[in-house]
PDB file of C-alpha atoms in Angstrom:
ATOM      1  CA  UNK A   1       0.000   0.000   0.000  1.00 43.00           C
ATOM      2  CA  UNK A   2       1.083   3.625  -0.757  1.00 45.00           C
ATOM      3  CA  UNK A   3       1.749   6.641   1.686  1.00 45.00           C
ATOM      4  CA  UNK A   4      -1.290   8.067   0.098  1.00 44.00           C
ATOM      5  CA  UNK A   5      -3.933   5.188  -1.421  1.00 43.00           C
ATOM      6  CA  UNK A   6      -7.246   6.112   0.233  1.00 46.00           C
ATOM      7  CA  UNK A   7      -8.919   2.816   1.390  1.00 44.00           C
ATOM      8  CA  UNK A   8     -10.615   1.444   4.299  1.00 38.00           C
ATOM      9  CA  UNK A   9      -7.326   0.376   5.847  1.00 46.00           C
ATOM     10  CA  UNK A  10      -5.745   3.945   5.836  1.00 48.00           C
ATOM     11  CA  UNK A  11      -8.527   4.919   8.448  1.00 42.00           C
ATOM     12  CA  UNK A  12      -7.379   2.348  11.094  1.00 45.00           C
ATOM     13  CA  UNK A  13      -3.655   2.084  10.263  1.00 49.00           C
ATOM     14  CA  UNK A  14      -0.860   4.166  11.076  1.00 48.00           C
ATOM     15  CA  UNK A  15       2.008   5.722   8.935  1.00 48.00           C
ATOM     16  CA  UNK A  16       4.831   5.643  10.952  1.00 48.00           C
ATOM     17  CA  UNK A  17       7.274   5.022   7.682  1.00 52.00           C
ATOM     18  CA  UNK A  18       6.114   8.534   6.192  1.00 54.00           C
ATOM     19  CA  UNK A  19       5.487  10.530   9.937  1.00 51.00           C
ATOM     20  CA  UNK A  20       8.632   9.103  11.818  1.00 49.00           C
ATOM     21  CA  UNK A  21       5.729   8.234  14.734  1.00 49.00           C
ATOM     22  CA  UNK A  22       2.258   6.844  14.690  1.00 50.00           C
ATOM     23  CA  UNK A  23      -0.015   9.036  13.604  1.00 48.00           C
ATOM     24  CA  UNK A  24      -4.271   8.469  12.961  1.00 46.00           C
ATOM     25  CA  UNK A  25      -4.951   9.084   9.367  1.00 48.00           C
ATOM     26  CA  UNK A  26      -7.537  10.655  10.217  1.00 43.00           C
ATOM     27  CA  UNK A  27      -6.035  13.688  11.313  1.00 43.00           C
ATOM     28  CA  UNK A  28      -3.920  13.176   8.262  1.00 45.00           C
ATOM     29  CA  UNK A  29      -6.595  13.314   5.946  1.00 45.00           C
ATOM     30  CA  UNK A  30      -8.308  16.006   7.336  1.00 46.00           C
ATOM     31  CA  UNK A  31      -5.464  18.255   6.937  1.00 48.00           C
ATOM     32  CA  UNK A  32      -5.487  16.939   3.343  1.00 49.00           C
ATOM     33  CA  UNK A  33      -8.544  17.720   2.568  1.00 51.00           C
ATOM     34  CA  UNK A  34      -8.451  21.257   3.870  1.00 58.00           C
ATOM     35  CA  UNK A  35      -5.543  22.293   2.099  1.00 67.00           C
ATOM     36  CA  UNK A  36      -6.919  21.256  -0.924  1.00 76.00           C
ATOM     37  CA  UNK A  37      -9.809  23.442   0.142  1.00 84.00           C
ATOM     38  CA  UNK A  38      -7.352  26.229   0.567  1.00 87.00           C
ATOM     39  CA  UNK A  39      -5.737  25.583  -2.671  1.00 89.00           C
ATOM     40  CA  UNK A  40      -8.360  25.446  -4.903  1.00 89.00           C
ATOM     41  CA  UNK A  41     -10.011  28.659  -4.038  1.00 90.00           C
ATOM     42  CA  UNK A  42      -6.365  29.983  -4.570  1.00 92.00           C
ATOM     43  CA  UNK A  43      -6.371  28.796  -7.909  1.00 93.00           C
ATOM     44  CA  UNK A  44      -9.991  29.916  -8.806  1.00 91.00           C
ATOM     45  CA  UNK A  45      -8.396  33.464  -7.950  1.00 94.00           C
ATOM     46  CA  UNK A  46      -5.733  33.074 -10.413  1.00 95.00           C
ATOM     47  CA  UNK A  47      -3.135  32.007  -8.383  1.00 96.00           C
ATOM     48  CA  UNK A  48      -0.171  30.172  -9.601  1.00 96.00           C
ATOM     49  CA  UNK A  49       1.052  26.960  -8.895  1.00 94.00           C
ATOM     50  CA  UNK A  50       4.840  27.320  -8.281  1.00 95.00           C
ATOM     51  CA  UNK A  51       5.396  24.199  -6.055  1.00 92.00           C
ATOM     52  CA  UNK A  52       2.562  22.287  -5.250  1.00 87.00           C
ATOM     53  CA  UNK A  53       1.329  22.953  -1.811  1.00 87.00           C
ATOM     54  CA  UNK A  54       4.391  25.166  -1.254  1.00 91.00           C
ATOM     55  CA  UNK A  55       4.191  28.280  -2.896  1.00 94.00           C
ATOM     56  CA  UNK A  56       1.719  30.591  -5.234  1.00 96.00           C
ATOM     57  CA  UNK A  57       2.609  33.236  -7.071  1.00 97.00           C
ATOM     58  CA  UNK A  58      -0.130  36.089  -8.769  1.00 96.00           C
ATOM     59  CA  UNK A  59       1.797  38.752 -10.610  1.00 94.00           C
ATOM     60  CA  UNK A  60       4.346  40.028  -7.874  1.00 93.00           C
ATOM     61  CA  UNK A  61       2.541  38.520  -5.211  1.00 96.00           C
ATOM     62  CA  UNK A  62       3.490  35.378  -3.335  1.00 96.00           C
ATOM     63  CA  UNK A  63       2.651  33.425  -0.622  1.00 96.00           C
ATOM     64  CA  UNK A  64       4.869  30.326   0.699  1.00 95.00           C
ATOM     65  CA  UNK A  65       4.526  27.834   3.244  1.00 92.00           C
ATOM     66  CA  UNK A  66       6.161  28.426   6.395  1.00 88.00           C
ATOM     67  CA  UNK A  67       6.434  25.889   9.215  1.00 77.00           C
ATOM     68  CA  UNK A  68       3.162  23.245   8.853  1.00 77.00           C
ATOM     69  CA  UNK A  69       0.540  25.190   8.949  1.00 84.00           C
ATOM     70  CA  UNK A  70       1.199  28.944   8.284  1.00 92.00           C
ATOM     71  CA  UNK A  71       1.338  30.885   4.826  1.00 94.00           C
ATOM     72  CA  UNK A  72       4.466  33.886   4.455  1.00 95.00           C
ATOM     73  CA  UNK A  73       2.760  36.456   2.462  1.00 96.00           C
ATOM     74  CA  UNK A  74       4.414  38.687  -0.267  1.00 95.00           C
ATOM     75  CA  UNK A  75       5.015  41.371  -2.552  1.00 92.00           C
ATOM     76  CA  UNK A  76       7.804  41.970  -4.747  1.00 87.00           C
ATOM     77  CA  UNK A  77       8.670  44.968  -2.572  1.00 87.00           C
ATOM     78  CA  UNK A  78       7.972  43.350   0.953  1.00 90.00           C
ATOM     79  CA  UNK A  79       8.498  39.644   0.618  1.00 90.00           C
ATOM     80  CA  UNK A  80       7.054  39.169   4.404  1.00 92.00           C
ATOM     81  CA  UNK A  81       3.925  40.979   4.611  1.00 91.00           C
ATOM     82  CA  UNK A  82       2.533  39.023   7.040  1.00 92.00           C
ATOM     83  CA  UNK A  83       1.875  35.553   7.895  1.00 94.00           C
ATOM     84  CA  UNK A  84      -1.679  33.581   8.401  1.00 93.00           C
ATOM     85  CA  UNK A  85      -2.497  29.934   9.438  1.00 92.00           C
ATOM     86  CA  UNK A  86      -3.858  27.694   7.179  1.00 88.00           C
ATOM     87  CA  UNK A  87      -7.342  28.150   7.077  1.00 89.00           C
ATOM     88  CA  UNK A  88     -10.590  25.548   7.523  1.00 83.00           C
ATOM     89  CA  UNK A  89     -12.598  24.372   4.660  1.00 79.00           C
ATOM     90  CA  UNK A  90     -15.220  26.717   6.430  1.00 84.00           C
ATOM     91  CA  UNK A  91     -12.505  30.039   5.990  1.00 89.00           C
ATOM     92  CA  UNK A  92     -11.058  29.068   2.925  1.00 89.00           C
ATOM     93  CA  UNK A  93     -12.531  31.782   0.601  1.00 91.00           C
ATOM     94  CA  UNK A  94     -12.143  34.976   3.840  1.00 93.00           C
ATOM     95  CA  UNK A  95      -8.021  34.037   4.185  1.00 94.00           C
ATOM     96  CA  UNK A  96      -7.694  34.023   0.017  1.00 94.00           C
ATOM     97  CA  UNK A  97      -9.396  37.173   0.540  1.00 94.00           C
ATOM     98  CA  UNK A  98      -7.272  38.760   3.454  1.00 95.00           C
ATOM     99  CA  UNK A  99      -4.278  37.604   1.407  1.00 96.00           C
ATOM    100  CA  UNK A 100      -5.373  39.496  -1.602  1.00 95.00           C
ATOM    101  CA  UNK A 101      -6.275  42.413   0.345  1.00 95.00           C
ATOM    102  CA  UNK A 102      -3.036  42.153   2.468  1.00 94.00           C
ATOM    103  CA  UNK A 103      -1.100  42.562  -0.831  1.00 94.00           C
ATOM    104  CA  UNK A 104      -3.535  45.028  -2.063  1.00 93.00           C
ATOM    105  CA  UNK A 105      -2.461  47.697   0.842  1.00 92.00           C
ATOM    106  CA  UNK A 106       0.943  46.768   1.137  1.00 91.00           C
ATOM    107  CA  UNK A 107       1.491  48.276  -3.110  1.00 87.00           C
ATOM    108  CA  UNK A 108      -0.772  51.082  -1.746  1.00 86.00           C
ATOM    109  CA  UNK A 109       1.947  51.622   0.823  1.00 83.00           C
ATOM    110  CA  UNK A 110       4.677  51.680  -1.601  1.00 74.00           C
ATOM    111  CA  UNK A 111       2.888  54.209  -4.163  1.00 69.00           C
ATOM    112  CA  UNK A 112       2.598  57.013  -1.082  1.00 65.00           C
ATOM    113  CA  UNK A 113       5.606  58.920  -0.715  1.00 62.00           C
TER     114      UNK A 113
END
């Protein structure tokens, strides 16, 4: 069986070989499936895939993975913005949102003199 084959199994197993420690799938899973949450409303928003669950790029924005669950936001002139946990199925679309807006005010910032 694979790290990541979905069966009946996975739910009642561990995967101490991929972790380093047992771990429930479960919890696993569920931070799976809420990142692809996350990621998919990034995309819809014409973000760009620059390493797959890493990093996202629109125009000169960027946001990369910190340490597990947090998100380094960018601009081109301010590569550290701000940082924000990775959000819920439930927040998903509100943190692509504060992201966008994040980026939004930090060019504003730059254009006043």
């Amino acid at each position: 069986m694979k790290d990541y084959d979905l069966n009946v199994d996975l739910m009642f197993k561990t995967m101490t070989k991929k972790f380093g420690a047992p771990l429930v799938p479960l919890v696993y899973l569920t931070t799976e499936l809420t990142t692809m949450g996350f990621l998919r409303k990034l995309k819809e928003n014409d973000w760009t895939e620059i390493a797959y669950n890493w990093e996202y790029a629109k125009g000169s924005w960027v946001i990369k993975r910190d340490s597990g669950s947090w998100w380094i936001i960018g601009t081109k002139a301010n590569p550290r913005i701000f940082e924000v946990p990775e959000p819920t199925s439930i927040t998903a679309v509100w943190t692509v949102n504060l992201i966008e807006h994040l980026c939004e005010m930090d060019e504003k910032t730059q254009l006043v003199p």
